[in-house]
Tab-separated table of C-alpha atoms in Angstrom:
chain	number	residue	atom	x	y	z
A	12	GLU	CA	4.789	42.764	-102.971
A	13	THR	CA	2.651	45.473	-101.321
A	14	VAL	CA	-0.540	43.430	-101.892
A	15	ALA	CA	1.140	40.344	-100.456
A	16	ARG	CA	1.937	42.207	-97.260
A	17	LEU	CA	-1.680	43.228	-96.727
A	18	THR	CA	-3.326	41.726	-93.646
A	19	ASN	CA	-6.867	43.236	-94.064
A	20	GLN	CA	-8.686	40.187	-95.472
A	21	GLU	CA	-11.658	42.110	-96.596
A	22	PHE	CA	-9.524	44.429	-98.768
A	23	VAL	CA	-7.380	41.531	-100.054
A	24	GLN	CA	-10.520	39.586	-101.113
A	25	LYS	CA	-11.828	42.776	-102.859
A	26	ILE	CA	-8.568	42.963	-104.943
A	27	ALA	CA	-8.713	39.261	-105.663
A	28	LEU	CA	-12.229	39.395	-106.967
A	29	ASP	CA	-11.691	42.598	-108.975
A	30	ARG	CA	-11.392	41.605	-112.597
A	31	SER	CA	-10.106	45.056	-113.595
A	32	GLN	CA	-6.892	44.411	-111.679
A	33	HIS	CA	-3.771	43.144	-113.410
A	34	PRO	CA	-3.363	39.315	-113.156
A	35	GLU	CA	-0.139	39.591	-111.179
A	36	VAL	CA	-1.862	41.902	-108.674
A	37	ARG	CA	-4.802	39.596	-108.366
A	38	HIS	CA	-2.479	36.549	-107.849
A	39	ALA	CA	-0.693	38.412	-105.052
A	40	ALA	CA	-3.995	39.053	-103.427
A	41	VAL	CA	-5.112	35.430	-103.828
A	42	VAL	CA	-1.896	34.220	-102.172
A	43	ALA	CA	-2.782	36.431	-99.215
A	44	ILE	CA	-6.418	35.097	-98.946
A	45	GLU	CA	-6.982	33.036	-95.777
A	46	SER	CA	-10.685	32.042	-96.517
A	47	ASP	CA	-11.102	28.824	-98.471
A	48	ALA	CA	-14.473	29.923	-99.650
A	49	VAL	CA	-13.195	33.191	-101.180
A	50	PHE	CA	-10.154	31.449	-102.682
A	51	ALA	CA	-12.517	29.022	-104.344
A	52	ALA	CA	-14.651	31.848	-105.604
A	53	VAL	CA	-11.689	33.402	-107.364
A	54	ILE	CA	-10.122	30.128	-108.608
A	55	GLY	CA	-13.510	28.792	-109.710
A	56	GLU	CA	-14.192	31.622	-112.160
A	57	LYS	CA	-15.163	30.612	-115.690
A	58	LYS	CA	-12.333	32.759	-117.046
A	59	PRO	CA	-9.581	32.274	-114.415
A	60	TYR	CA	-7.068	34.965	-113.725
A	61	TYR	CA	-3.974	32.852	-112.984
A	62	ILE	CA	-0.625	33.398	-114.690
A	63	LYS	CA	0.642	30.602	-116.830
A	64	SER	CA	3.820	29.580	-115.053
A	65	ALA	CA	5.204	26.427	-113.403
A	66	ASP	CA	5.627	28.216	-110.064
A	67	VAL	CA	2.044	29.453	-109.958
A	68	TRP	CA	0.667	25.897	-110.869
A	69	GLN	CA	2.770	24.362	-108.157
A	70	TRP	CA	1.470	26.908	-105.654
A	71	LEU	CA	-2.073	26.311	-106.833
A	72	SER	CA	-1.647	22.517	-106.333
A	73	ILE	CA	-0.317	22.965	-102.830
A	74	ARG	CA	-2.923	25.567	-101.843
A	75	VAL	CA	-5.925	23.672	-103.085
A	76	LYS	CA	-4.714	20.361	-101.466
A	77	ALA	CA	-4.275	22.242	-98.163
A	78	MET	CA	-7.941	23.368	-98.138
A	79	LYS	CA	-10.292	22.158	-95.411
A	80	ASP	CA	-13.586	23.702	-96.393
A	81	GLN	CA	-15.440	20.885	-98.048
A	82	GLU	CA	-18.035	23.060	-99.825
A	83	ALA	CA	-15.249	25.235	-101.332
A	84	LEU	CA	-13.454	22.089	-102.522
A	85	LYS	CA	-16.711	20.738	-103.952
A	86	ARG	CA	-17.129	23.984	-105.888
A	87	LEU	CA	-13.588	23.665	-107.369
A	88	ALA	CA	-14.044	19.956	-108.099
A	89	TRP	CA	-17.174	20.711	-110.253
A	90	SER	CA	-16.292	24.047	-111.931
A	91	ALA	CA	-12.655	25.096	-111.754
A	92	GLU	CA	-10.769	25.392	-114.997
A	93	PRO	CA	-8.668	23.696	-116.224
A	94	PRO	CA	-9.563	20.089	-115.058
A	95	SER	CA	-6.307	19.691	-113.257
A	96	ILE	CA	-7.532	22.026	-110.550
A	97	GLN	CA	-10.703	19.864	-110.296
A	98	ILE	CA	-8.386	16.904	-109.632
A	99	PHE	CA	-6.437	18.782	-106.999
A	100	ALA	CA	-9.755	19.465	-105.175
A	101	ALA	CA	-10.888	15.914	-105.477
A	102	GLU	CA	-7.532	14.749	-103.983
A	103	ALA	CA	-8.184	17.117	-101.028
A	104	LEU	CA	-11.862	16.210	-100.262
A	105	VAL	CA	-12.730	13.956	-97.320
A	106	ASP	CA	-16.501	14.409	-97.357
A	107	GLN	CA	-17.763	11.019	-98.354
A	108	PRO	CA	-21.097	11.827	-99.964
A	109	ILE	CA	-19.461	14.698	-101.957
A	110	LEU	CA	-16.785	12.260	-103.150
A	111	ALA	CA	-19.314	9.501	-104.109
A	112	ASP	CA	-21.311	12.040	-106.008
A	113	LEU	CA	-18.137	13.046	-108.052
A	114	VAL	CA	-17.495	9.345	-108.736
A	115	HIS	CA	-21.042	8.794	-110.023
A	116	ARG	CA	-21.647	12.054	-111.942
A	117	HIS	CA	-18.458	13.961	-112.729
A	118	PRO	CA	-17.891	14.182	-116.475
A	119	GLU	CA	-14.040	14.093	-116.209
A	120	LYS	CA	-12.603	10.625	-115.865
A	121	ARG	CA	-9.506	11.752	-114.027
A	122	VAL	CA	-11.711	13.503	-111.350
A	123	ARG	CA	-13.831	10.320	-110.971
A	124	GLU	CA	-10.650	8.255	-110.481
A	125	ALA	CA	-9.141	10.732	-107.969
A	126	ALA	CA	-12.405	10.823	-106.014
A	127	VAL	CA	-12.767	7.122	-105.650
A	128	LYS	CA	-9.322	6.918	-104.237
A	129	ARG	CA	-10.391	9.241	-101.357
A	130	LEU	CA	-13.401	7.235	-100.320
A	131	THR	CA	-13.286	5.196	-97.134
A	132	ASP	CA	-16.963	4.705	-96.373
A	133	GLN	CA	-17.358	0.910	-96.854
A	134	GLY	CA	-21.062	1.110	-97.800
A	135	LEU	CA	-20.394	3.654	-100.582
A	136	LEU	CA	-17.371	1.743	-101.800
A	137	LEU	CA	-19.324	-1.551	-102.029
A	138	ALA	CA	-22.170	0.159	-103.946
A	139	ILE	CA	-19.564	1.600	-106.416
A	140	ALA	CA	-17.749	-1.735	-106.761
A	141	LEU	CA	-20.976	-3.509	-107.612
A	142	ASN	CA	-22.787	-0.939	-109.693
A	143	HIS	CA	-20.530	1.691	-111.284
A	144	PRO	CA	-20.602	1.453	-115.134
A	145	GLU	CA	-16.689	1.750	-115.422
A	146	GLU	CA	-14.682	-1.338	-114.514
A	147	VAL	CA	-11.517	0.682	-113.533
A	148	ILE	CA	-13.681	2.728	-111.001
A	149	ARG	CA	-15.255	-0.477	-109.715
A	150	ALA	CA	-11.783	-2.136	-109.250
A	151	ASP	CA	-10.462	0.935	-107.410
A	152	ALA	CA	-13.512	0.752	-105.105
A	153	ALA	CA	-13.147	-2.951	-104.536
A	154	ARG	CA	-9.397	-2.460	-103.756
A	155	ARG	CA	-10.362	-0.045	-100.930
A	156	LEU	CA	-12.829	-2.377	-99.248
A	157	GLU	CA	-11.610	-3.584	-95.843
A	158	ASP	CA	-14.853	-4.473	-94.059
A	159	GLN	CA	-15.124	-8.290	-94.154
A	160	ALA	CA	-18.878	-8.283	-94.297
A	161	ALA	CA	-18.793	-5.883	-97.319
A	162	LEU	CA	-16.141	-8.082	-99.057
A	163	ALA	CA	-18.315	-11.186	-98.438
A	164	LYS	CA	-21.240	-9.383	-100.130
A	165	LEU	CA	-18.977	-8.417	-103.001
A	166	PHE	CA	-17.752	-11.992	-103.591
A	167	ALA	CA	-21.204	-13.412	-103.198
A	168	THR	CA	-22.623	-11.394	-106.067
A	169	GLU	CA	-19.708	-10.138	-108.211
A	170	LEU	CA	-18.482	-12.480	-111.044
A	171	THR	CA	-16.076	-10.119	-112.882
A	172	GLU	CA	-12.542	-11.540	-112.362
A	173	GLY	CA	-10.849	-8.119	-112.377
A	174	ILE	CA	-13.012	-6.842	-109.560
A	175	ARG	CA	-12.697	-10.051	-107.467
A	176	SER	CA	-8.907	-9.989	-108.031
A	177	ALA	CA	-8.811	-6.322	-106.919
A	178	ALA	CA	-10.575	-7.029	-103.601
A	179	VAL	CA	-9.250	-10.360	-102.591
A	180	GLY	CA	-5.939	-8.851	-101.115
A	181	ASN	CA	-7.896	-7.265	-98.263
A	182	VAL	CA	-9.738	-10.507	-97.196
A	183	THR	CA	-8.672	-11.793	-93.758
A	184	ASP	CA	-11.787	-13.737	-92.822
A	185	PRO	CA	-10.640	-17.437	-92.644
A	186	ASP	CA	-13.922	-18.872	-93.956
A	187	LEU	CA	-14.058	-16.510	-96.893
A	188	LEU	CA	-10.347	-17.185	-97.647
A	189	ARG	CA	-11.013	-20.933	-97.744
A	190	LYS	CA	-13.882	-20.306	-100.202
A	191	LEU	CA	-11.699	-18.056	-102.406
A	192	SER	CA	-8.857	-20.672	-102.400
A	193	ARG	CA	-11.268	-22.660	-104.612
A	194	ASP	CA	-12.234	-19.736	-106.865
A	195	PRO	CA	-12.405	-20.463	-110.621
A	196	SER	CA	-9.809	-17.720	-111.194
A	197	GLU	CA	-6.171	-18.688	-110.752
A	198	GLY	CA	-5.185	-15.159	-109.955
A	199	VAL	CA	-7.872	-14.887	-107.114
A	200	ARG	CA	-6.785	-18.237	-105.722
A	201	ALA	CA	-3.157	-17.090	-105.619
A	202	LYS	CA	-3.918	-13.851	-103.822
A	203	ALA	CA	-6.217	-15.641	-101.364
A	204	ALA	CA	-3.381	-18.206	-100.682
A	205	LYS	CA	-1.119	-15.281	-99.591
A	206	ASN	CA	-3.433	-14.402	-96.725
A	207	LEU	CA	-4.604	-18.089	-95.898
A	208	ARG	CA	-3.383	-19.645	-92.772
A	209	ASP	CA	-5.281	-22.877	-92.892
A	210	GLU	CA	-2.294	-25.288	-93.196
A	211	ALA	CA	-4.305	-28.200	-94.563
A	212	GLU	CA	-5.888	-26.051	-97.294
A	213	LEU	CA	-2.456	-24.552	-98.074
A	214	VAL	CA	-0.978	-28.001	-98.471
A	215	ARG	CA	-3.815	-28.961	-100.763
A	216	LEU	CA	-3.182	-25.983	-102.947
A	217	VAL	CA	0.598	-26.705	-103.154
A	218	ASP	CA	-0.057	-30.337	-104.001
A	219	GLU	CA	-2.896	-29.936	-106.400
A	220	ASP	CA	-3.112	-26.390	-107.859
A	221	LEU	CA	-1.405	-24.577	-110.700
A	222	PRO	CA	2.170	-23.234	-110.134
A	223	GLN	CA	1.284	-19.621	-109.368
A	224	VAL	CA	-1.147	-20.753	-106.693
A	225	ALA	CA	1.067	-23.458	-105.333
A	226	LEU	CA	4.021	-21.095	-104.900
A	227	ALA	CA	1.842	-18.442	-103.107
A	228	ALA	CA	0.463	-21.110	-100.744
A	229	ALA	CA	3.950	-22.653	-100.054
A	230	GLU	CA	5.110	-19.362	-98.570
A	231	ASN	CA	2.670	-19.798	-95.687
A	232	VAL	CA	3.371	-23.392	-94.771
A	233	SER	CA	5.530	-24.015	-91.727
A	234	ASN	CA	5.353	-27.826	-91.284
A	235	GLN	CA	9.019	-28.918	-91.675
A	236	GLU	CA	8.284	-32.450	-92.933
A	237	ILE	CA	6.032	-31.231	-95.620
A	238	LEU	CA	8.574	-28.548	-96.643
A	239	LEU	CA	11.223	-31.288	-96.886
A	240	ARG	CA	8.956	-33.413	-99.087
A	241	TRP	CA	8.348	-30.503	-101.392
A	242	ALA	CA	12.025	-29.507	-101.437
A	243	LYS	CA	12.975	-33.035	-102.636
A	244	SER	CA	10.106	-33.876	-104.949
A	245	HIS	CA	7.588	-31.217	-105.810
A	246	PRO	CA	7.277	-31.017	-109.616
A	247	ASP	CA	7.621	-27.187	-109.799
A	248	SER	CA	11.201	-25.997	-109.275
A	249	LYS	CA	10.083	-22.656	-107.823
A	250	VAL	CA	8.046	-24.416	-105.131
A	251	ARG	CA	11.004	-26.714	-104.389
A	252	TRP	CA	13.271	-23.733	-103.969
A	253	SER	CA	10.778	-21.928	-101.775
A	254	ALA	CA	10.567	-25.032	-99.551
A	255	ILE	CA	14.373	-25.252	-99.293
A	256	GLN	CA	14.533	-21.660	-98.243
A	257	ARG	CA	11.854	-22.081	-95.606
A	258	ARG	CA	13.385	-25.118	-93.904
A	259	GLY	CA	14.391	-24.368	-90.338
A	260	GLU	CA	17.657	-24.856	-88.420
A	261	GLY	CA	18.605	-28.337	-86.957
A	262	VAL	CA	17.279	-30.280	-89.925
A	263	GLU	CA	19.139	-32.829	-92.099
A	264	THR	CA	21.112	-30.900	-94.675
A	265	GLU	CA	22.132	-33.605	-97.139
A	266	PRO	CA	18.652	-33.951	-98.738
A	267	LEU	CA	18.406	-30.181	-98.910
A	268	VAL	CA	21.804	-29.924	-100.743
A	269	ALA	CA	20.711	-32.550	-103.216
A	270	ALA	CA	17.361	-30.795	-103.695
A	271	ALA	CA	19.084	-27.466	-104.075
A	272	LEU	CA	21.397	-28.823	-106.804
A	273	ASP	CA	18.396	-30.343	-108.594
A	274	VAL	CA	16.649	-26.936	-108.586
A	275	CYS	CA	19.722	-25.167	-109.850
A	276	HIS	CA	19.815	-27.704	-112.679
A	277	ASP	CA	16.177	-26.801	-113.567
A	278	PHE	CA	17.020	-23.074	-113.439
A	279	ASN	CA	19.990	-23.714	-115.831
A	280	VAL	CA	22.457	-22.100	-113.439
A	281	ALA	CA	24.346	-25.228	-112.405
């Protein structure tokens, strides 16, 4: 308690770095440290001082994640023991080159995965999505791409279905969405359909594509005549039900009631 009340940072740091002190005394000093760099120097020791208790671990997590000094966080991300502190540091980093370096070179998988989730630089993310040896990391990077030009480059060169599927949800460019609505992968086409606003292409998907794609596309169609046609006669019951739900007010109800009963029969609930 006496150590925790100390305000002289130079003295507090001296106690925190003094390996001859009792671990509880050192911990009290570390709690009082204001400097991220000194804190990292203590926590990053090869033989760490900290006490094995849930409260201390919770405090360490909060303290590391509150750090702003990027070089201090880098030090912890590379050298702190155990690896859980390295993960805390990766989750707090915002420096893009440091994060990218962790993604490419860190030996601990969980640190690499934490680091890629902190990346926002579109050029770095694109390079990782295209070139990283681990598909999980590539998918995480692709999922964080938002720049439409970067996404276009990804889809122009990337053939792996998992990577394409991870990225397609962020595509908003109409031309690219139309291209992706004809992708060989059913999953990619379905995700593209959710963002597509080209009514003619949406109608084509509902009329011609597989059920998963047709249902996703039907959700974005607003033409009431087309919706009524699907409600009455589309071969997939889920598409018919979606069309029934999307019909507007002031339309003839008798055909919809008949269509709804037909769908209920297909769902075995009638």
